[in-house]
Amino acid sequence: MDRHTFQAFEKLQKREHLLRAARDQMGLGRIKREEFRKREAEILSRYSLTPEEQRAYDLHLQITKSKRRH
């Protein structure tokens, strides 16, 4: 796995973890929906993939799918 692919996976994992934590807090009533939307936007912008990371991630998915078919 190359550097860009690795960075993409790290960002996606962190993003999903933080979004799940924010959803849990909203579900438990610790934060309001407006606060959740604000945090969600911050998380998505902070952990968005660069074009290089997105290309590397897409290529990794294509390779993985083609290996599963054979």
mmCIF file of N, CA and C in Angstrom:
data_model
loop_
_atom_site.group_PDB
_atom_site.id
_atom_site.type_symbol
_atom_site.label_atom_id
_atom_site.label_comp_id
_atom_site.label_asym_id
_atom_site.label_seq_id
_atom_site.Cartn_x
_atom_site.Cartn_y
_atom_site.Cartn_z
ATOM 1 N N MET A 1 0.859 -1.172 0.000
ATOM 2 C CA MET A 1 0.000 0.000 0.000
ATOM 3 C C MET A 1 0.903 1.231 0.000
ATOM 4 N N ASP A 2 0.655 2.131 -0.917
ATOM 5 C CA ASP A 2 1.497 3.319 -0.997
ATOM 6 C C ASP A 2 1.075 4.378 0.024
ATOM 7 N N ARG A 3 1.858 5.439 0.068
ATOM 8 C CA ARG A 3 1.664 6.481 1.085
ATOM 9 C C ARG A 3 0.293 7.157 0.966
ATOM 10 N N HIS A 4 -0.121 7.494 -0.259
ATOM 11 C CA HIS A 4 -1.399 8.182 -0.444
ATOM 12 C C HIS A 4 -2.575 7.289 -0.043
ATOM 13 N N THR A 5 -2.491 6.026 -0.392
ATOM 14 C CA THR A 5 -3.562 5.095 -0.024
ATOM 15 C C THR A 5 -3.639 4.954 1.489
ATOM 16 N N PHE A 6 -2.485 4.826 2.128
ATOM 17 C CA PHE A 6 -2.444 4.708 3.579
ATOM 18 C C PHE A 6 -3.028 5.947 4.250
ATOM 19 N N GLN A 7 -2.651 7.130 3.759
ATOM 20 C CA GLN A 7 -3.182 8.372 4.323
ATOM 21 C C GLN A 7 -4.694 8.455 4.120
ATOM 22 N N ALA A 8 -5.173 8.006 2.972
ATOM 23 C CA ALA A 8 -6.611 8.022 2.707
ATOM 24 C C ALA A 8 -7.345 7.134 3.702
ATOM 25 N N PHE A 9 -6.825 5.930 3.925
ATOM 26 C CA PHE A 9 -7.472 5.035 4.881
ATOM 27 C C PHE A 9 -7.459 5.616 6.287
ATOM 28 N N GLU A 10 -6.353 6.223 6.689
ATOM 29 C CA GLU A 10 -6.284 6.837 8.021
ATOM 30 C C GLU A 10 -7.317 7.947 8.172
ATOM 31 N N LYS A 11 -7.407 8.822 7.171
ATOM 32 C CA LYS A 11 -8.372 9.915 7.233
ATOM 33 C C LYS A 11 -9.799 9.394 7.291
ATOM 34 N N LEU A 12 -10.102 8.395 6.473
ATOM 35 C CA LEU A 12 -11.460 7.850 6.458
ATOM 36 C C LEU A 12 -11.815 7.196 7.790
ATOM 37 N N GLN A 13 -10.849 6.496 8.385
ATOM 38 C CA GLN A 13 -11.103 5.876 9.688
ATOM 39 C C GLN A 13 -11.342 6.930 10.765
ATOM 40 N N LYS A 14 -10.526 7.960 10.801
ATOM 41 C CA LYS A 14 -10.694 9.024 11.789
ATOM 42 C C LYS A 14 -12.028 9.733 11.588
ATOM 43 N N ARG A 15 -12.359 10.005 10.310
ATOM 44 C CA ARG A 15 -13.609 10.688 10.007
ATOM 45 C C ARG A 15 -14.795 9.866 10.485
ATOM 46 N N GLU A 16 -14.816 8.570 10.189
ATOM 47 C CA GLU A 16 -15.929 7.722 10.614
ATOM 48 C C GLU A 16 -16.024 7.627 12.130
ATOM 49 N N HIS A 17 -14.891 7.536 12.797
ATOM 50 C CA HIS A 17 -14.896 7.460 14.260
ATOM 51 C C HIS A 17 -15.490 8.731 14.869
ATOM 52 N N LEU A 18 -15.035 9.879 14.386
ATOM 53 C CA LEU A 18 -15.520 11.146 14.945
ATOM 54 C C LEU A 18 -17.002 11.372 14.624
ATOM 55 N N LEU A 19 -17.430 10.988 13.424
ATOM 56 C CA LEU A 19 -18.849 11.116 13.076
ATOM 57 C C LEU A 19 -19.712 10.195 13.942
ATOM 58 N N ARG A 20 -19.229 8.986 14.174
ATOM 59 C CA ARG A 20 -19.973 8.048 15.022
ATOM 60 C C ARG A 20 -20.087 8.582 16.442
ATOM 61 N N ALA A 21 -18.995 9.165 16.950
ATOM 62 C CA ALA A 21 -19.015 9.731 18.301
ATOM 63 C C ALA A 21 -20.005 10.895 18.378
ATOM 64 N N ALA A 22 -20.023 11.741 17.357
ATOM 65 C CA ALA A 22 -20.947 12.880 17.347
ATOM 66 C C ALA A 22 -22.394 12.391 17.260
ATOM 67 N N ARG A 23 -22.647 11.366 16.433
ATOM 68 C CA ARG A 23 -24.003 10.807 16.341
ATOM 69 C C ARG A 23 -24.453 10.223 17.680
ATOM 70 N N ASP A 24 -23.527 9.546 18.354
ATOM 71 C CA ASP A 24 -23.855 8.985 19.664
ATOM 72 C C ASP A 24 -24.194 10.082 20.662
ATOM 73 N N GLN A 25 -23.432 11.165 20.647
ATOM 74 C CA GLN A 25 -23.700 12.275 21.566
ATOM 75 C C GLN A 25 -25.058 12.892 21.285
ATOM 76 N N MET A 26 -25.396 13.022 20.012
ATOM 77 C CA MET A 26 -26.706 13.568 19.667
ATOM 78 C C MET A 26 -27.808 12.590 20.086
ATOM 79 N N GLY A 27 -27.573 11.314 19.863
ATOM 80 C CA GLY A 27 -28.554 10.304 20.233
ATOM 81 C C GLY A 27 -28.799 10.261 21.736
ATOM 82 N N LEU A 28 -27.780 10.538 22.507
ATOM 83 C CA LEU A 28 -27.908 10.537 23.963
ATOM 84 C C LEU A 28 -28.433 11.867 24.498
ATOM 85 N N GLY A 29 -28.619 12.834 23.611
ATOM 86 C CA GLY A 29 -29.140 14.129 24.031
ATOM 87 C C GLY A 29 -28.104 15.066 24.604
ATOM 88 N N ARG A 30 -26.833 14.764 24.408
ATOM 89 C CA ARG A 30 -25.783 15.627 24.951
ATOM 90 C C ARG A 30 -25.559 16.855 24.093
ATOM 91 N N ILE A 31 -25.855 16.740 22.792
ATOM 92 C CA ILE A 31 -25.745 17.891 21.906
ATOM 93 C C ILE A 31 -27.014 17.982 21.063
ATOM 94 N N LYS A 32 -27.341 19.170 20.638
ATOM 95 C CA LYS A 32 -28.529 19.406 19.805
ATOM 96 C C LYS A 32 -28.193 19.109 18.345
ATOM 97 N N ARG A 33 -29.220 18.990 17.527
ATOM 98 C CA ARG A 33 -29.048 18.697 16.109
ATOM 99 C C ARG A 33 -28.204 19.774 15.420
ATOM 100 N N GLU A 34 -28.412 21.041 15.793
ATOM 101 C CA GLU A 34 -27.645 22.115 15.180
ATOM 102 C C GLU A 34 -26.150 21.963 15.473
ATOM 103 N N GLU A 35 -25.824 21.626 16.722
ATOM 104 C CA GLU A 35 -24.426 21.413 17.105
ATOM 105 C C GLU A 35 -23.854 20.210 16.357
ATOM 106 N N PHE A 36 -24.656 19.170 16.197
ATOM 107 C CA PHE A 36 -24.207 18.002 15.451
ATOM 108 C C PHE A 36 -23.883 18.376 14.004
ATOM 109 N N ARG A 37 -24.762 19.137 13.371
ATOM 110 C CA ARG A 37 -24.537 19.554 11.974
ATOM 111 C C ARG A 37 -23.255 20.371 11.859
ATOM 112 N N LYS A 38 -23.005 21.224 12.835
ATOM 113 C CA LYS A 38 -21.790 22.045 12.842
ATOM 114 C C LYS A 38 -20.553 21.153 12.968
ATOM 115 N N ARG A 39 -20.586 20.218 13.901
ATOM 116 C CA ARG A 39 -19.458 19.307 14.084
ATOM 117 C C ARG A 39 -19.262 18.418 12.859
ATOM 118 N N GLU A 40 -20.364 17.965 12.291
ATOM 119 C CA GLU A 40 -20.297 17.108 11.109
ATOM 120 C C GLU A 40 -19.590 17.842 9.961
ATOM 121 N N ALA A 41 -19.954 19.092 9.733
ATOM 122 C CA ALA A 41 -19.333 19.881 8.667
ATOM 123 C C ALA A 41 -17.836 20.078 8.938
ATOM 124 N N GLU A 42 -17.476 20.342 10.196
ATOM 125 C CA GLU A 42 -16.066 20.514 10.554
ATOM 126 C C GLU A 42 -15.275 19.233 10.314
ATOM 127 N N ILE A 43 -15.847 18.106 10.722
ATOM 128 C CA ILE A 43 -15.175 16.817 10.563
ATOM 129 C C ILE A 43 -14.997 16.490 9.085
ATOM 130 N N LEU A 44 -16.058 16.671 8.306
ATOM 131 C CA LEU A 44 -15.981 16.347 6.879
ATOM 132 C C LEU A 44 -14.968 17.226 6.148
ATOM 133 N N SER A 45 -14.896 18.502 6.515
ATOM 134 C CA SER A 45 -13.926 19.372 5.845
ATOM 135 C C SER A 45 -12.499 19.077 6.313
ATOM 136 N N ARG A 46 -12.341 18.772 7.582
ATOM 137 C CA ARG A 46 -11.005 18.512 8.119
ATOM 138 C C ARG A 46 -10.415 17.219 7.576
ATOM 139 N N TYR A 47 -11.243 16.202 7.404
ATOM 140 C CA TYR A 47 -10.759 14.902 6.964
ATOM 141 C C TYR A 47 -11.162 14.573 5.527
ATOM 142 N N SER A 48 -11.292 15.592 4.691
ATOM 143 C CA SER A 48 -11.581 15.331 3.277
ATOM 144 C C SER A 48 -10.293 14.868 2.589
ATOM 145 N N LEU A 49 -10.450 14.035 1.575
ATOM 146 C CA LEU A 49 -9.296 13.480 0.880
ATOM 147 C C LEU A 49 -8.780 14.470 -0.166
ATOM 148 N N THR A 50 -7.469 14.511 -0.293
ATOM 149 C CA THR A 50 -6.862 15.296 -1.364
ATOM 150 C C THR A 50 -7.097 14.556 -2.677
ATOM 151 N N PRO A 51 -6.944 15.219 -3.813
ATOM 152 C CA PRO A 51 -7.128 14.519 -5.096
ATOM 153 C C PRO A 51 -6.213 13.294 -5.249
ATOM 154 N N GLU A 52 -4.977 13.391 -4.776
ATOM 155 C CA GLU A 52 -4.051 12.258 -4.859
ATOM 156 C C GLU A 52 -4.533 11.095 -3.999
ATOM 157 N N GLU A 53 -4.993 11.412 -2.785
ATOM 158 C CA GLU A 53 -5.506 10.371 -1.894
ATOM 159 C C GLU A 53 -6.770 9.738 -2.461
ATOM 160 N N GLN A 54 -7.633 10.543 -3.055
ATOM 161 C CA GLN A 54 -8.870 10.018 -3.638
ATOM 162 C C GLN A 54 -8.555 9.083 -4.798
ATOM 163 N N ARG A 55 -7.614 9.471 -5.662
ATOM 164 C CA ARG A 55 -7.220 8.606 -6.787
ATOM 165 C C ARG A 55 -6.629 7.302 -6.281
ATOM 166 N N ALA A 56 -5.753 7.382 -5.286
ATOM 167 C CA ALA A 56 -5.128 6.179 -4.734
ATOM 168 C C ALA A 56 -6.173 5.273 -4.095
ATOM 169 N N TYR A 57 -7.127 5.845 -3.390
ATOM 170 C CA TYR A 57 -8.186 5.066 -2.754
ATOM 171 C C TYR A 57 -9.073 4.398 -3.804
ATOM 172 N N ASP A 58 -9.451 5.146 -4.839
ATOM 173 C CA ASP A 58 -10.280 4.582 -5.912
ATOM 174 C C ASP A 58 -9.551 3.447 -6.628
ATOM 175 N N LEU A 59 -8.266 3.630 -6.887
ATOM 176 C CA LEU A 59 -7.479 2.580 -7.530
ATOM 177 C C LEU A 59 -7.414 1.343 -6.647
ATOM 178 N N HIS A 60 -7.227 1.544 -5.361
ATOM 179 C CA HIS A 60 -7.192 0.426 -4.421
ATOM 180 C C HIS A 60 -8.519 -0.339 -4.439
ATOM 181 N N LEU A 61 -9.643 0.378 -4.470
ATOM 182 C CA LEU A 61 -10.949 -0.274 -4.524
ATOM 183 C C LEU A 61 -11.127 -1.071 -5.811
ATOM 184 N N GLN A 62 -10.690 -0.517 -6.939
ATOM 185 C CA GLN A 62 -10.798 -1.226 -8.215
ATOM 186 C C GLN A 62 -9.981 -2.503 -8.200
ATOM 187 N N ILE A 63 -8.765 -2.426 -7.700
ATOM 188 C CA ILE A 63 -7.895 -3.604 -7.641
ATOM 189 C C ILE A 63 -8.508 -4.656 -6.726
ATOM 190 N N THR A 64 -9.016 -4.225 -5.579
ATOM 191 C CA THR A 64 -9.627 -5.148 -4.635
ATOM 192 C C THR A 64 -10.845 -5.836 -5.238
ATOM 193 N N LYS A 65 -11.692 -5.069 -5.938
ATOM 194 C CA LYS A 65 -12.876 -5.650 -6.567
ATOM 195 C C LYS A 65 -12.492 -6.657 -7.650
ATOM 196 N N SER A 66 -11.480 -6.339 -8.445
ATOM 197 C CA SER A 66 -11.089 -7.251 -9.513
ATOM 198 C C SER A 66 -10.493 -8.530 -8.940
ATOM 199 N N LYS A 67 -9.805 -8.444 -7.813
ATOM 200 C CA LYS A 67 -9.252 -9.648 -7.181
ATOM 201 C C LYS A 67 -10.348 -10.531 -6.622
ATOM 202 N N ARG A 68 -11.421 -9.931 -6.115
ATOM 203 C CA ARG A 68 -12.535 -10.701 -5.543
ATOM 204 C C ARG A 68 -13.293 -11.480 -6.606
ATOM 205 N N ARG A 69 -13.363 -10.926 -7.821
ATOM 206 C CA ARG A 69 -14.102 -11.573 -8.898
ATOM 207 C C ARG A 69 -13.405 -12.809 -9.409
ATOM 208 N N HIS A 70 -12.095 -12.835 -9.311
ATOM 209 C CA HIS A 70 -11.345 -13.964 -9.881
ATOM 210 C C HIS A 70 -11.074 -15.027 -8.874
#
